[in-house]
PDB file of C-alpha atoms in Angstrom:
ATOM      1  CA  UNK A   1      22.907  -7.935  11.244  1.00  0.00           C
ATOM      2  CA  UNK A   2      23.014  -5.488   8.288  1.00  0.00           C
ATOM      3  CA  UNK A   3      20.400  -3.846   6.551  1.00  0.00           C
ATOM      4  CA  UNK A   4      20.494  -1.788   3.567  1.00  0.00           C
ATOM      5  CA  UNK A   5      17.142   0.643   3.071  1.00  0.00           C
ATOM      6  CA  UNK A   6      17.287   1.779  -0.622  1.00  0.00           C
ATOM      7  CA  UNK A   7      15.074   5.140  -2.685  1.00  0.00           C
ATOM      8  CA  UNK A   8      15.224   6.954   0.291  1.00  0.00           C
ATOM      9  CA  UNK A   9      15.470  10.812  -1.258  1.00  0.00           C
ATOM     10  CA  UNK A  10      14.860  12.799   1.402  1.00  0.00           C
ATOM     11  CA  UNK A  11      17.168  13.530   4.458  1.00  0.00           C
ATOM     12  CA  UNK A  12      16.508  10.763   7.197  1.00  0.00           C
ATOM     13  CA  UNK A  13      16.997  10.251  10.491  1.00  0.00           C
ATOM     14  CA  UNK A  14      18.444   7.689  12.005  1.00  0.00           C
ATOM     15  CA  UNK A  15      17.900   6.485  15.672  1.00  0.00           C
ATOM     16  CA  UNK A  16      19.782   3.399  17.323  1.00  0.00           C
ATOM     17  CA  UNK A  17      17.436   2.657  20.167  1.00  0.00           C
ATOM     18  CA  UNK A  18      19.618   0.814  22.646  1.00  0.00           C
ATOM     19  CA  UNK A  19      20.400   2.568  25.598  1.00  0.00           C
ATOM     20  CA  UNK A  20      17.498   5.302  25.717  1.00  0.00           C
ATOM     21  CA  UNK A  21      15.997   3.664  28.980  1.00  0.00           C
ATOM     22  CA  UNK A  22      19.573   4.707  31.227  1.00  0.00           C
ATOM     23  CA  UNK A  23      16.836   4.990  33.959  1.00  0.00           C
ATOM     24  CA  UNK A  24      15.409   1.662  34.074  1.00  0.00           C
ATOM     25  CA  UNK A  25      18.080  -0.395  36.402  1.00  0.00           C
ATOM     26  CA  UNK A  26      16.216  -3.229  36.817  1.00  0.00           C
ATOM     27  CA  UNK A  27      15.803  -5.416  33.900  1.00  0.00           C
ATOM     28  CA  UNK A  28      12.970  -6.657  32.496  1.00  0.00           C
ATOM     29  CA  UNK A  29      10.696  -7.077  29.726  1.00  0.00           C
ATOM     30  CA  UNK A  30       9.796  -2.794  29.875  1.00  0.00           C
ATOM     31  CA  UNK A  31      13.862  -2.562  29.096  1.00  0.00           C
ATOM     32  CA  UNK A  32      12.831  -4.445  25.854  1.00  0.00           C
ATOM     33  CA  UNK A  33      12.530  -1.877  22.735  1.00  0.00           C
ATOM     34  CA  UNK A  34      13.232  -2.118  18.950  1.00  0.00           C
ATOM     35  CA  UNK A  35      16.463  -1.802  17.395  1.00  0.00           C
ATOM     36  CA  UNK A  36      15.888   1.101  15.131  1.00  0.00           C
ATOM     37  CA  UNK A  37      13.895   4.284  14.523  1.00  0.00           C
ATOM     38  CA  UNK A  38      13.537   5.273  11.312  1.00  0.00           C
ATOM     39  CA  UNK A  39      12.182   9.422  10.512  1.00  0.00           C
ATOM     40  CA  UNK A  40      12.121  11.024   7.219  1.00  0.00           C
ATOM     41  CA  UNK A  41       9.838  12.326   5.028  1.00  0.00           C
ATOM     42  CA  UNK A  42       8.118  11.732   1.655  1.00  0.00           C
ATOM     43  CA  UNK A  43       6.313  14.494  -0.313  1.00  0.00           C
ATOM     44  CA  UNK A  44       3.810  16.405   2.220  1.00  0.00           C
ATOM     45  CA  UNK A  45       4.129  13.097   4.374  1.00  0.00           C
ATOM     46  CA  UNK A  46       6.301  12.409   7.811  1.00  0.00           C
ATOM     47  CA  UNK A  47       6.880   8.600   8.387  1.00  0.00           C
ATOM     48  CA  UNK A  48       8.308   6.842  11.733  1.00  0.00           C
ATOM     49  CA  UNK A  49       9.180   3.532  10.913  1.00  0.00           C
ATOM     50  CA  UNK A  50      10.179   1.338  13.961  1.00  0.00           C
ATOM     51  CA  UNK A  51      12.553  -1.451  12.928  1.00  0.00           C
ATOM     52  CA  UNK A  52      13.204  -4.788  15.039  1.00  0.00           C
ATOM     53  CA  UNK A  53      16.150  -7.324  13.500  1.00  0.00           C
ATOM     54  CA  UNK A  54      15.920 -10.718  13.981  1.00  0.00           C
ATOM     55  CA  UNK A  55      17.989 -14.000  12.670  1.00  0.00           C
ATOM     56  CA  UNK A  56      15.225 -15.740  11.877  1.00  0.00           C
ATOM     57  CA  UNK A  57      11.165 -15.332  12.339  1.00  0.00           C
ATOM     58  CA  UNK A  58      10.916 -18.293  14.765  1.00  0.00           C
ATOM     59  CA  UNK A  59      12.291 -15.574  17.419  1.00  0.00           C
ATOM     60  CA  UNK A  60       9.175 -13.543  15.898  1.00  0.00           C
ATOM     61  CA  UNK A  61       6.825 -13.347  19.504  1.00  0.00           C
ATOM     62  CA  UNK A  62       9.968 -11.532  21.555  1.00  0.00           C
ATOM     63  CA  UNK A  63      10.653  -9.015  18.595  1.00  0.00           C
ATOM     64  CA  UNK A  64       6.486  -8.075  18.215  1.00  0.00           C
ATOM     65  CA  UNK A  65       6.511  -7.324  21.750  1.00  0.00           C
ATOM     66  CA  UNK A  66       9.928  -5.263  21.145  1.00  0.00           C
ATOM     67  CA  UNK A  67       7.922  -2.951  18.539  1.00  0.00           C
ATOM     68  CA  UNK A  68       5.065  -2.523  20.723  1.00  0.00           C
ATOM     69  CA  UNK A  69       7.017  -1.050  23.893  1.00  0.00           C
ATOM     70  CA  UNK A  70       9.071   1.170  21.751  1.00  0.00           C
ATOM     71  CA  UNK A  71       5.891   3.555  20.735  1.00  0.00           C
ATOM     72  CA  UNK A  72       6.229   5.246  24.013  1.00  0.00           C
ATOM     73  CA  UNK A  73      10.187   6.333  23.587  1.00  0.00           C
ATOM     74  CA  UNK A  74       8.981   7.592  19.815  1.00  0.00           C
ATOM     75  CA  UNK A  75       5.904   9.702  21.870  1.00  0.00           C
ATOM     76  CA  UNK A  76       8.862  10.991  24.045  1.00  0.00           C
ATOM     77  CA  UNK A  77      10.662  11.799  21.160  1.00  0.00           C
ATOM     78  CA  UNK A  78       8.238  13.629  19.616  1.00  0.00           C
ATOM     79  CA  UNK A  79       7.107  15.694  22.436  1.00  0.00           C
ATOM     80  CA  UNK A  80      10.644  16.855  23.154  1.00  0.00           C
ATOM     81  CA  UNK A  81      11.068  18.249  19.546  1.00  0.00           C
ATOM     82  CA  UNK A  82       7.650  19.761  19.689  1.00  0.00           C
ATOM     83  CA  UNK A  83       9.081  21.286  23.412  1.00  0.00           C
ATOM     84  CA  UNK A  84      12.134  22.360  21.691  1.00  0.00           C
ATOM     85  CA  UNK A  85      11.139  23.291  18.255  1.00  0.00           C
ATOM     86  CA  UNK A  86       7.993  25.453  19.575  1.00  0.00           C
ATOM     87  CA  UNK A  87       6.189  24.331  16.169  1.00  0.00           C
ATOM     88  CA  UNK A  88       3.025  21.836  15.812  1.00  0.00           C
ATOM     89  CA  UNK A  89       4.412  19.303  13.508  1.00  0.00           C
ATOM     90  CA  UNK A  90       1.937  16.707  12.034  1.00  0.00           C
ATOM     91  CA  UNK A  91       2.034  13.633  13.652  1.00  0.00           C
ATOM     92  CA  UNK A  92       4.218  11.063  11.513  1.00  0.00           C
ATOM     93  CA  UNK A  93       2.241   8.157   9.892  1.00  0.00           C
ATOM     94  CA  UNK A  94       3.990   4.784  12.481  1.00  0.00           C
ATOM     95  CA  UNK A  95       4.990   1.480  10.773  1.00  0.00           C
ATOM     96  CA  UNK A  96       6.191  -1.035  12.466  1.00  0.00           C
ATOM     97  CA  UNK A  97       8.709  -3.925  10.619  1.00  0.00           C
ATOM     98  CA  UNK A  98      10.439  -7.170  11.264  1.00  0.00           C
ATOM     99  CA  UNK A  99      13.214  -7.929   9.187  1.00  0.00           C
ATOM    100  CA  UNK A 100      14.830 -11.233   9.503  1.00  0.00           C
ATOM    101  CA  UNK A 101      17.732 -12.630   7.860  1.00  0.00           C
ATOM    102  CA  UNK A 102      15.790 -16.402   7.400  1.00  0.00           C
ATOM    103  CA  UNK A 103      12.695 -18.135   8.536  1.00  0.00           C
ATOM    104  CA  UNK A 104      14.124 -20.671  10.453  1.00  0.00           C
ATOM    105  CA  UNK A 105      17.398 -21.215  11.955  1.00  0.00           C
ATOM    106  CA  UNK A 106      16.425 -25.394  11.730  1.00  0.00           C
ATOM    107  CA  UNK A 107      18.192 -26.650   8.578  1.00  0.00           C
ATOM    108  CA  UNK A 108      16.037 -27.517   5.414  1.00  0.00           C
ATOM    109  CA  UNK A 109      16.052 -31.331   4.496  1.00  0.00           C
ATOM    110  CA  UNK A 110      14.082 -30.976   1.684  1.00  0.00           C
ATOM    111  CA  UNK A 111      15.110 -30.643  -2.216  1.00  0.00           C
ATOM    112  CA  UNK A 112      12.061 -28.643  -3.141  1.00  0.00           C
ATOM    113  CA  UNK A 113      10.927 -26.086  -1.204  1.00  0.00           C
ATOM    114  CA  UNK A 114       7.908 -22.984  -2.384  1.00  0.00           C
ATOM    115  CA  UNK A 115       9.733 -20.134  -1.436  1.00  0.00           C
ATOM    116  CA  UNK A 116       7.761 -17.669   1.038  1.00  0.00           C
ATOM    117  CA  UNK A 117       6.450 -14.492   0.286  1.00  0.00           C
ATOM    118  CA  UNK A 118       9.447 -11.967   1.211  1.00  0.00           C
ATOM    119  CA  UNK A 119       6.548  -9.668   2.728  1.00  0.00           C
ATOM    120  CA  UNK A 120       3.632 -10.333   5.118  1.00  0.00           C
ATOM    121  CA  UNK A 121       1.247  -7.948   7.068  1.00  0.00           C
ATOM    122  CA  UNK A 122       0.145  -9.210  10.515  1.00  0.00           C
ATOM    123  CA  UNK A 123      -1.904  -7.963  13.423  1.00  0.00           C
ATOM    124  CA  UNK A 124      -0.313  -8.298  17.011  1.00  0.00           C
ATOM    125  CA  UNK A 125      -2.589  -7.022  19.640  1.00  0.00           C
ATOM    126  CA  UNK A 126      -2.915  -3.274  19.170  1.00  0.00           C
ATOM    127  CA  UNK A 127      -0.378  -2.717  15.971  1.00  0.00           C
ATOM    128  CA  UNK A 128      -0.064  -3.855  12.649  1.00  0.00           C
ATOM    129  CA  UNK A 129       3.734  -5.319  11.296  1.00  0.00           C
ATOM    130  CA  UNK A 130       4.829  -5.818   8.309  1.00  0.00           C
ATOM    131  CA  UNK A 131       7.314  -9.311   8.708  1.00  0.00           C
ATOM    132  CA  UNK A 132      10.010  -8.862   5.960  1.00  0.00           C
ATOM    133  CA  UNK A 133      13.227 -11.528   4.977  1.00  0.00           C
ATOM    134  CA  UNK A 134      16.386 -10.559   3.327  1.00  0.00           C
ATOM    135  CA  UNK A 135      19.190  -7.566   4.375  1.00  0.00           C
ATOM    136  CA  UNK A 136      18.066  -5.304   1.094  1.00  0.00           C
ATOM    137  CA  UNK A 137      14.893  -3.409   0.729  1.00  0.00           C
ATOM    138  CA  UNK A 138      13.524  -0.400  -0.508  1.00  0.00           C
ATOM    139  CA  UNK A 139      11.763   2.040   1.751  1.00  0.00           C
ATOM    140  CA  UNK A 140       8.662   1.597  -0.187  1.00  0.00           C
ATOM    141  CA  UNK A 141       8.142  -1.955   1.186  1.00  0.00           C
ATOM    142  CA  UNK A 142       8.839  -0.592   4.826  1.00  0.00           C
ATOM    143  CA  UNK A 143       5.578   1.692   4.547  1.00  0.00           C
ATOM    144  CA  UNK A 144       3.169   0.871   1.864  1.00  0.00           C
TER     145      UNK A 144
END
């Protein structure tokens, strides 16, 4: 799946979070984590924006629990370049999104159909996710 993040001015960074756990052998669900990390900043502000991408939202359950076990490779993250920086950065403001290509893989019988709302907010245990649909967005709907 492709994904294009738009009005993005500032230099970003751009993590691809497969294969950060070499360590874990055994699989399992801690071997889950998102599919992208997202850092940049806007204005005065520092943003981490953890990205899981799904074909459709009925897979939605296994990619909320894939944001929620990725926070502790970003805290790893961070404390290395706080190690290896020797500085006190602030710590970035964490969003967590689903983007999914569809809503449902099941094929639509119906002639009429009320489109959904592109964005939703929605509390999963201890984090808040913002559910998105499409392959086109700009960074403003990833963190506001």
């Amino acid at each position: 799946m492709a994904v294009k993040i738009t009005g993005i001015l500032s230099p970003v960074l751009a993590i691809r979070m497969s294969g950060h756990l070499p360590g874990l052998k055994k699989e399992g669900k801690w071997r889950k984590i998102c599919d992208y990390l997202l850092i940049y900043q806007s204005d005065v502000r520092y943003y981490a924006v953890l990205i899981e991408l799904k074909r459709s939202l009925t897979e939605k359950i296994k990619g909320k629990e894939q944001l929620m076990r990725s926070l502790p490779i970003l805290d790893y993250l961070l404390s290395v370049c706080k190690i290896e920086c020797d500085i006190s950065q602030q710590t970035p403001s964490i969003k967590y999104v689903l983007i999914a290509n569809k809503i449902s893989d099941k094929f639509d019988k119906q002639p009429i159909k009320v489109k959904p709302p592109e964005e939703t907010d929605e509390k999963y245990e201890k984090i808040t996710l913002r559910k998105l649909i499409g392959t086109e967005f700009a960074v403003d709907k990833l963190t506001n």
